[in-house]
mmCIF file of C-alpha atoms in Angstrom:
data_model
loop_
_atom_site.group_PDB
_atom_site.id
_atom_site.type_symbol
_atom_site.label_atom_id
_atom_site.label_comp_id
_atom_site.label_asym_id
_atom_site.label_seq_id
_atom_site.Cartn_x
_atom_site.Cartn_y
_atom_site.Cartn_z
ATOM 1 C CA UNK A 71 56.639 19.679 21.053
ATOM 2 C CA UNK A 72 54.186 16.869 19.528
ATOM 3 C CA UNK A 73 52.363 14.575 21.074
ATOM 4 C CA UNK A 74 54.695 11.925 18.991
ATOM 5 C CA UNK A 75 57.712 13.123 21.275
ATOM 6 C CA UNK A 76 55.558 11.988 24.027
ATOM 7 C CA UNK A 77 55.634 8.103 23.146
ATOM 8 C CA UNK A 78 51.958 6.857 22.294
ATOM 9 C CA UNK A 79 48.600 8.549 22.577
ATOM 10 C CA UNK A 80 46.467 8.257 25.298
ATOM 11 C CA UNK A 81 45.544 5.080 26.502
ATOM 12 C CA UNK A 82 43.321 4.100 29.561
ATOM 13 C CA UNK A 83 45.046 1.426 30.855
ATOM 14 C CA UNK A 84 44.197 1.633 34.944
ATOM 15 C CA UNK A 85 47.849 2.568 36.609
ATOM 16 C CA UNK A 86 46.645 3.080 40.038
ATOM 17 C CA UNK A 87 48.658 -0.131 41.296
ATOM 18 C CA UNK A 88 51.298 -0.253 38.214
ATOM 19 C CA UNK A 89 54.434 -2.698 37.788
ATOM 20 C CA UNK A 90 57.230 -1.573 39.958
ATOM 21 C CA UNK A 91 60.710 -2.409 40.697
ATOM 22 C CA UNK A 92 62.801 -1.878 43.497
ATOM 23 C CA UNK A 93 65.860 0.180 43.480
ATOM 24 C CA UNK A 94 66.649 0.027 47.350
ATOM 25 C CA UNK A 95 64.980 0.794 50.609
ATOM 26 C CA UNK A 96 62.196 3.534 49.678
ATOM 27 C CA UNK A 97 62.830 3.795 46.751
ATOM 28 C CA UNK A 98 60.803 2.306 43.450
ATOM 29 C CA UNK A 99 60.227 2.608 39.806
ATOM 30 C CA UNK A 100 56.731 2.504 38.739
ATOM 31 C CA UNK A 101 56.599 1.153 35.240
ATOM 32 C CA UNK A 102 54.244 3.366 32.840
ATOM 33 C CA UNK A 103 52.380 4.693 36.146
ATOM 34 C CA UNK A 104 52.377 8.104 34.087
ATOM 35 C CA UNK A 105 51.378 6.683 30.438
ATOM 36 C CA UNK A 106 47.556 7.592 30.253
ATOM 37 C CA UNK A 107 48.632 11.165 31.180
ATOM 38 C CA UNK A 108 51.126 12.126 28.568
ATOM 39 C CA UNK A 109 49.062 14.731 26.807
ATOM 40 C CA UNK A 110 47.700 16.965 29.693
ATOM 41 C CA UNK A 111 51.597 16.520 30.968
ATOM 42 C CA UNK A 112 52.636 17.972 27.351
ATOM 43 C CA UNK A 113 50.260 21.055 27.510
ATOM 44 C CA UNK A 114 51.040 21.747 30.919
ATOM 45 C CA UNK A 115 54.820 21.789 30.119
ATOM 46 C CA UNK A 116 54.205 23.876 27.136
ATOM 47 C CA UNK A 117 52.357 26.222 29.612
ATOM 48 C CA UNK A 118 54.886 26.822 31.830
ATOM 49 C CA UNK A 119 57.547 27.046 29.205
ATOM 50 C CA UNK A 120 55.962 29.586 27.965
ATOM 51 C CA UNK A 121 56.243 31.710 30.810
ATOM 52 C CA UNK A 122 59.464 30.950 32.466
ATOM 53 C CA UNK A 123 61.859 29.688 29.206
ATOM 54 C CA UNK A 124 64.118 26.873 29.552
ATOM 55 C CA UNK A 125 67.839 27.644 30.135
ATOM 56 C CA UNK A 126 70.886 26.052 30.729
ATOM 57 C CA UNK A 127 72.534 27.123 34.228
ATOM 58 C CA UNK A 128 76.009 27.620 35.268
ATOM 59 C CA UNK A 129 76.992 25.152 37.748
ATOM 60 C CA UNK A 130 79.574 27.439 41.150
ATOM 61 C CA UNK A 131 82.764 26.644 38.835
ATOM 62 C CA UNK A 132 81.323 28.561 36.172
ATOM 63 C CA UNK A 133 80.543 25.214 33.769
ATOM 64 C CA UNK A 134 77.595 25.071 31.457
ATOM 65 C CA UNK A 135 75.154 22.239 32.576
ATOM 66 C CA UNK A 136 74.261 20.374 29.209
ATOM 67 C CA UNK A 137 70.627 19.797 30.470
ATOM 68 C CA UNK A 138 68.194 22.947 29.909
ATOM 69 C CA UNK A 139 66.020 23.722 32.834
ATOM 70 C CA UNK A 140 63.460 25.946 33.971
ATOM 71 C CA UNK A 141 60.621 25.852 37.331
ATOM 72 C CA UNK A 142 57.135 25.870 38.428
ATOM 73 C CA UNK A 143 55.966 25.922 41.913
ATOM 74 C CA UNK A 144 56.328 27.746 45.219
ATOM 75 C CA UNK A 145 59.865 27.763 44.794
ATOM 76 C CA UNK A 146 62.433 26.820 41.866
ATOM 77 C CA UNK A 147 65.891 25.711 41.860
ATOM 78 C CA UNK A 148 68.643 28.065 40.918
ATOM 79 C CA UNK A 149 72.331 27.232 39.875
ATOM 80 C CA UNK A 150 74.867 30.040 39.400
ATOM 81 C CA UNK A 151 78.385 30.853 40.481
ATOM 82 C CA UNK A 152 76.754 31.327 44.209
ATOM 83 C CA UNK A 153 75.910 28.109 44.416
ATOM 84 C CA UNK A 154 72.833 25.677 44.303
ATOM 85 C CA UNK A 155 69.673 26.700 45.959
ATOM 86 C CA UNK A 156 66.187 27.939 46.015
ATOM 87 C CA UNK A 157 64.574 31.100 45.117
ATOM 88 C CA UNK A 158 60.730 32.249 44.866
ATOM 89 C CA UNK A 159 61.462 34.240 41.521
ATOM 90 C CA UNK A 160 62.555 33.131 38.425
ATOM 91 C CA UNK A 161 66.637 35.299 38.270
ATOM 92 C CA UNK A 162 65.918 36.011 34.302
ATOM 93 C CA UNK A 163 62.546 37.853 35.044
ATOM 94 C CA UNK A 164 62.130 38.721 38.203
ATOM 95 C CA UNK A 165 59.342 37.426 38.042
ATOM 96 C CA UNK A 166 57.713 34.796 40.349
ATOM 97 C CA UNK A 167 57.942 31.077 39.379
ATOM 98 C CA UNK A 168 54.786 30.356 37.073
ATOM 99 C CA UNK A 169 52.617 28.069 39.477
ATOM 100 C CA UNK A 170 52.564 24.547 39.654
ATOM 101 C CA UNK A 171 49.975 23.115 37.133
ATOM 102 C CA UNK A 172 46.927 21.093 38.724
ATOM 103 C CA UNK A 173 48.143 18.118 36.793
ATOM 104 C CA UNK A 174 51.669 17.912 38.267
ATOM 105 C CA UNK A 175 50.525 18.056 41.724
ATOM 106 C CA UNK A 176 47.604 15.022 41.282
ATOM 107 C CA UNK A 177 50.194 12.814 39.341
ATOM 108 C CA UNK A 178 53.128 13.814 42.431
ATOM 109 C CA UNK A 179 50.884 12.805 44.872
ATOM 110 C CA UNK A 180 49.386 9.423 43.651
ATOM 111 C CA UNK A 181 52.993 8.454 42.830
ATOM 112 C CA UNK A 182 54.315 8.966 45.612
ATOM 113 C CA UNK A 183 51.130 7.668 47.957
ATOM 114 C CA UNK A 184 51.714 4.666 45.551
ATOM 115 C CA UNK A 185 55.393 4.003 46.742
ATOM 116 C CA UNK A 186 53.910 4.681 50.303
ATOM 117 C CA UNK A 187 54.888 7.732 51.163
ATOM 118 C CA UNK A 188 51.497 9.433 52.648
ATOM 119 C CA UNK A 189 50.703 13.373 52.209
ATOM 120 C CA UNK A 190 53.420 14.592 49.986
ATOM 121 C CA UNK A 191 52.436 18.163 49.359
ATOM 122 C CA UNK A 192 55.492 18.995 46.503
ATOM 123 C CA UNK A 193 56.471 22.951 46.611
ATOM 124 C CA UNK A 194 58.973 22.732 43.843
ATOM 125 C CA UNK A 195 59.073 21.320 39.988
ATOM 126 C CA UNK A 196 61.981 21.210 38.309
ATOM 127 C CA UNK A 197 61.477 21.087 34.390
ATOM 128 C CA UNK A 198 64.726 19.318 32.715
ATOM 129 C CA UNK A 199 64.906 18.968 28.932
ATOM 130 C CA UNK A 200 67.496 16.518 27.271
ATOM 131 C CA UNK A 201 68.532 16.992 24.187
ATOM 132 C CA UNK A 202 70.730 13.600 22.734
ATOM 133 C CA UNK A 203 73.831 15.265 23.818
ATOM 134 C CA UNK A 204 72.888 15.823 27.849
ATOM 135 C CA UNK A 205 74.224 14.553 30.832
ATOM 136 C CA UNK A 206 73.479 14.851 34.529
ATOM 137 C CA UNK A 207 76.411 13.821 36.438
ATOM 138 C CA UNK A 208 76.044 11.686 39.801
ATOM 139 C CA UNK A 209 74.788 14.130 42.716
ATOM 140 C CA UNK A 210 72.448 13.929 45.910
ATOM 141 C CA UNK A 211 69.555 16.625 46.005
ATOM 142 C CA UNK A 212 70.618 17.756 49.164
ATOM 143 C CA UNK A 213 69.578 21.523 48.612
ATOM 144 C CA UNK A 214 66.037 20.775 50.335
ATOM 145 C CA UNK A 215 64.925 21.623 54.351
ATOM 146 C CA UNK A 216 62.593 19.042 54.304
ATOM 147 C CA UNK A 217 64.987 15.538 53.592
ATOM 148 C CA UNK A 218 62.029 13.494 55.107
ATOM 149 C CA UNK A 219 60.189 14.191 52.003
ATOM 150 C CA UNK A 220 60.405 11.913 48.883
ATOM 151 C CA UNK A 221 61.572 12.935 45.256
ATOM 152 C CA UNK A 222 59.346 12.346 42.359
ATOM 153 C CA UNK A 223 60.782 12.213 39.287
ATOM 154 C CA UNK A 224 58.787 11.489 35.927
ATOM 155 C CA UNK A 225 60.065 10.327 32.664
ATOM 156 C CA UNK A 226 58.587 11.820 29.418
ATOM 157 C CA UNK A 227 59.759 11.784 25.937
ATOM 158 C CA UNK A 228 62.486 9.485 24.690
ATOM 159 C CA UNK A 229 63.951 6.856 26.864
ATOM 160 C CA UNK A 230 67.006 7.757 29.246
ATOM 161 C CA UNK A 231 69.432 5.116 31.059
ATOM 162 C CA UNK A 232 69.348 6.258 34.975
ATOM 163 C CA UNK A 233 72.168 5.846 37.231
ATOM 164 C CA UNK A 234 71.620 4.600 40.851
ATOM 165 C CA UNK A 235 73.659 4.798 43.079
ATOM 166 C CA UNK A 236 74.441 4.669 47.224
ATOM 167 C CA UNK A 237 74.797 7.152 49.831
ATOM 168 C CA UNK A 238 78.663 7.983 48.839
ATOM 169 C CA UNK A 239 79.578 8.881 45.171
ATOM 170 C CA UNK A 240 81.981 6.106 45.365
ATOM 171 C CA UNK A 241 79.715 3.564 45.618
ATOM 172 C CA UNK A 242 79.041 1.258 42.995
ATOM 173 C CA UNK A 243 75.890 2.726 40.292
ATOM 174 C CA UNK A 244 73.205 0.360 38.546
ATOM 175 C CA UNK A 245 71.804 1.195 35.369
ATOM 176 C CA UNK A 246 68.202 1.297 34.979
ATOM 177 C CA UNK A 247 66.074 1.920 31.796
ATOM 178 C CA UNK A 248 63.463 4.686 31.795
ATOM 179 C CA UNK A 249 60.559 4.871 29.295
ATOM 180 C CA UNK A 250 58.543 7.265 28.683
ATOM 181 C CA UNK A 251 54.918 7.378 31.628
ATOM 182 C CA UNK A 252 57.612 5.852 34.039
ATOM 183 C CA UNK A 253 57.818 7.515 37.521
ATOM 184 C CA UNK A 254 61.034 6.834 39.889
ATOM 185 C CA UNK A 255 59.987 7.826 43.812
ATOM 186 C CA UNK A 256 62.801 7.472 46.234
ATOM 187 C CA UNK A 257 62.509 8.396 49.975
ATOM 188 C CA UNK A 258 63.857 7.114 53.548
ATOM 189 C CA UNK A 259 66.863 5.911 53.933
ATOM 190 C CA UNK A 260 67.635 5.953 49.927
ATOM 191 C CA UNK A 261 66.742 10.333 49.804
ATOM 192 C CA UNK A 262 70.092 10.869 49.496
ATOM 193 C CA UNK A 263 71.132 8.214 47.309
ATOM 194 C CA UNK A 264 73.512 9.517 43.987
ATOM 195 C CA UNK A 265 71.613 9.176 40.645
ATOM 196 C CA UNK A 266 71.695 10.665 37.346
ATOM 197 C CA UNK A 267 71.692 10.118 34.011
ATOM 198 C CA UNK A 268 74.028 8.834 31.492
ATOM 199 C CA UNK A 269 72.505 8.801 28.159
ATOM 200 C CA UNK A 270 69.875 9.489 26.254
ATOM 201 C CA UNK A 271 68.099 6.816 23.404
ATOM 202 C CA UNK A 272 67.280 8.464 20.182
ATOM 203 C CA UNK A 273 68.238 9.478 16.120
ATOM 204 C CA UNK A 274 69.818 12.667 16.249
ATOM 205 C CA UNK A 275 66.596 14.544 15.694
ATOM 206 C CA UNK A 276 66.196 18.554 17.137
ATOM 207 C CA UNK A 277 62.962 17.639 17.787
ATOM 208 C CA UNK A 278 63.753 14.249 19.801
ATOM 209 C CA UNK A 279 64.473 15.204 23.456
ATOM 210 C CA UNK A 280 63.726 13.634 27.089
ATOM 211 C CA UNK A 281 61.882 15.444 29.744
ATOM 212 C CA UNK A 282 61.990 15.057 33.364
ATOM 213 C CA UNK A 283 59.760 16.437 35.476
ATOM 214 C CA UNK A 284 61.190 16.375 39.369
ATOM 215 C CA UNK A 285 59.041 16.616 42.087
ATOM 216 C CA UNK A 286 60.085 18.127 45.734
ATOM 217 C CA UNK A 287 59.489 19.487 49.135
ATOM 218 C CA UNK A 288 62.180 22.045 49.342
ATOM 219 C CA UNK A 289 60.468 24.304 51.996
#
């Protein structure tokens, strides 16, 4: 990675109380609220990479999911032909998930203190990686104990079109443009809302991917 796949260097534009739209009850996207961050985010990615490689899981029907993932954190999210759910060790090593870098957990926190939702203490990070070609159908994340927490997800790299949804996957979706340093928090009564994502912007570059950092309470 560069820091060009990362949008713009550092800036130090105050984001403590950044632009922010509302999606629904609970649930917000705060414009650029991750923007002055991008290169500690970058190196702490690279970090955990490093340790536990990205990989693309099988979904239970035995499907190859387009987006490659990997974990940090207490906890990481698994997808095989037994299902969804969450283990403490990474399946491909054995090894324990590779912890949560300091950075994650300060920008999870303010982000989600910022869309009001006091004391989130996130136990899982789940690492996506989009490539031009990715999708991430319309789902819930249901898989967690704790569904009075909020999710936390952060937008890095190269712009993505985000599907909202409603509470049944029949329900009509809204499209919503994310650019890199922006931070969708949903909570309440949206936590189980249907989202995903549709498409990814960019020239058909191996180097030009989206990441998505996703912040939870799963424990």
């Amino acid at each position: 990675m560069t820091l060009d796949l990362f949008g713009s260097a550092h800036d130090d534009t105050d984001h403590d109380t950044p632009a922010s739209d509302a999606l629904g009850p609970g649930a917000f996207v705060l414009r650029g609220f991750a923007q002055s961050q991008l290169t500690a985010l970058q190196a702490d990615i690279e970090a955990v990479v490093a340790q536990a490689p990205l990989r693309h899981w099988l979904t239970p029907g035995g499907k190859r999911m387009s987006v490659a993932m990997t974990n940090c954190g207490d906890v990481g999210w698994i997808s095989d032909r037994q299902g969804y759910r969450y283990g403490t060790h990474d399946p491909l090593s054995q090894h324990p998930w590779p912890s949560m870098p300091a950075s994650f957990v300060a920008l999870a926190r303010r982000a989600a203190d910022a869309a009001g939702y006091r004391d989130f203490a996130p136990d899982a990070c789940l690492v996506n990686r989009y490539s031009l070609d990715a999708r991430l159908t319309l789902h819930q994340d249901r898989d967690e104990r704790d569904l009075g927490a909020p999710i936390v997800s952060v937008s890095l790299g190269l712009p993505a079109t985000f599907l909202w949804g409603g509470v049944h996957r029949s329900d009509r979706t809204r499209r919503v443009r994310l650019a890199p340093g922006d931070v969708v928090v949903w909570g309440g009564p949206s936590r189980l809302v249907y989202h995903g994502i549709v498409g990814v912007e960019g020239s058909f570059d191996a180097q030009a991917v989206r990441y998505n950092l996703t912040f939870r309470r799963a424990r």
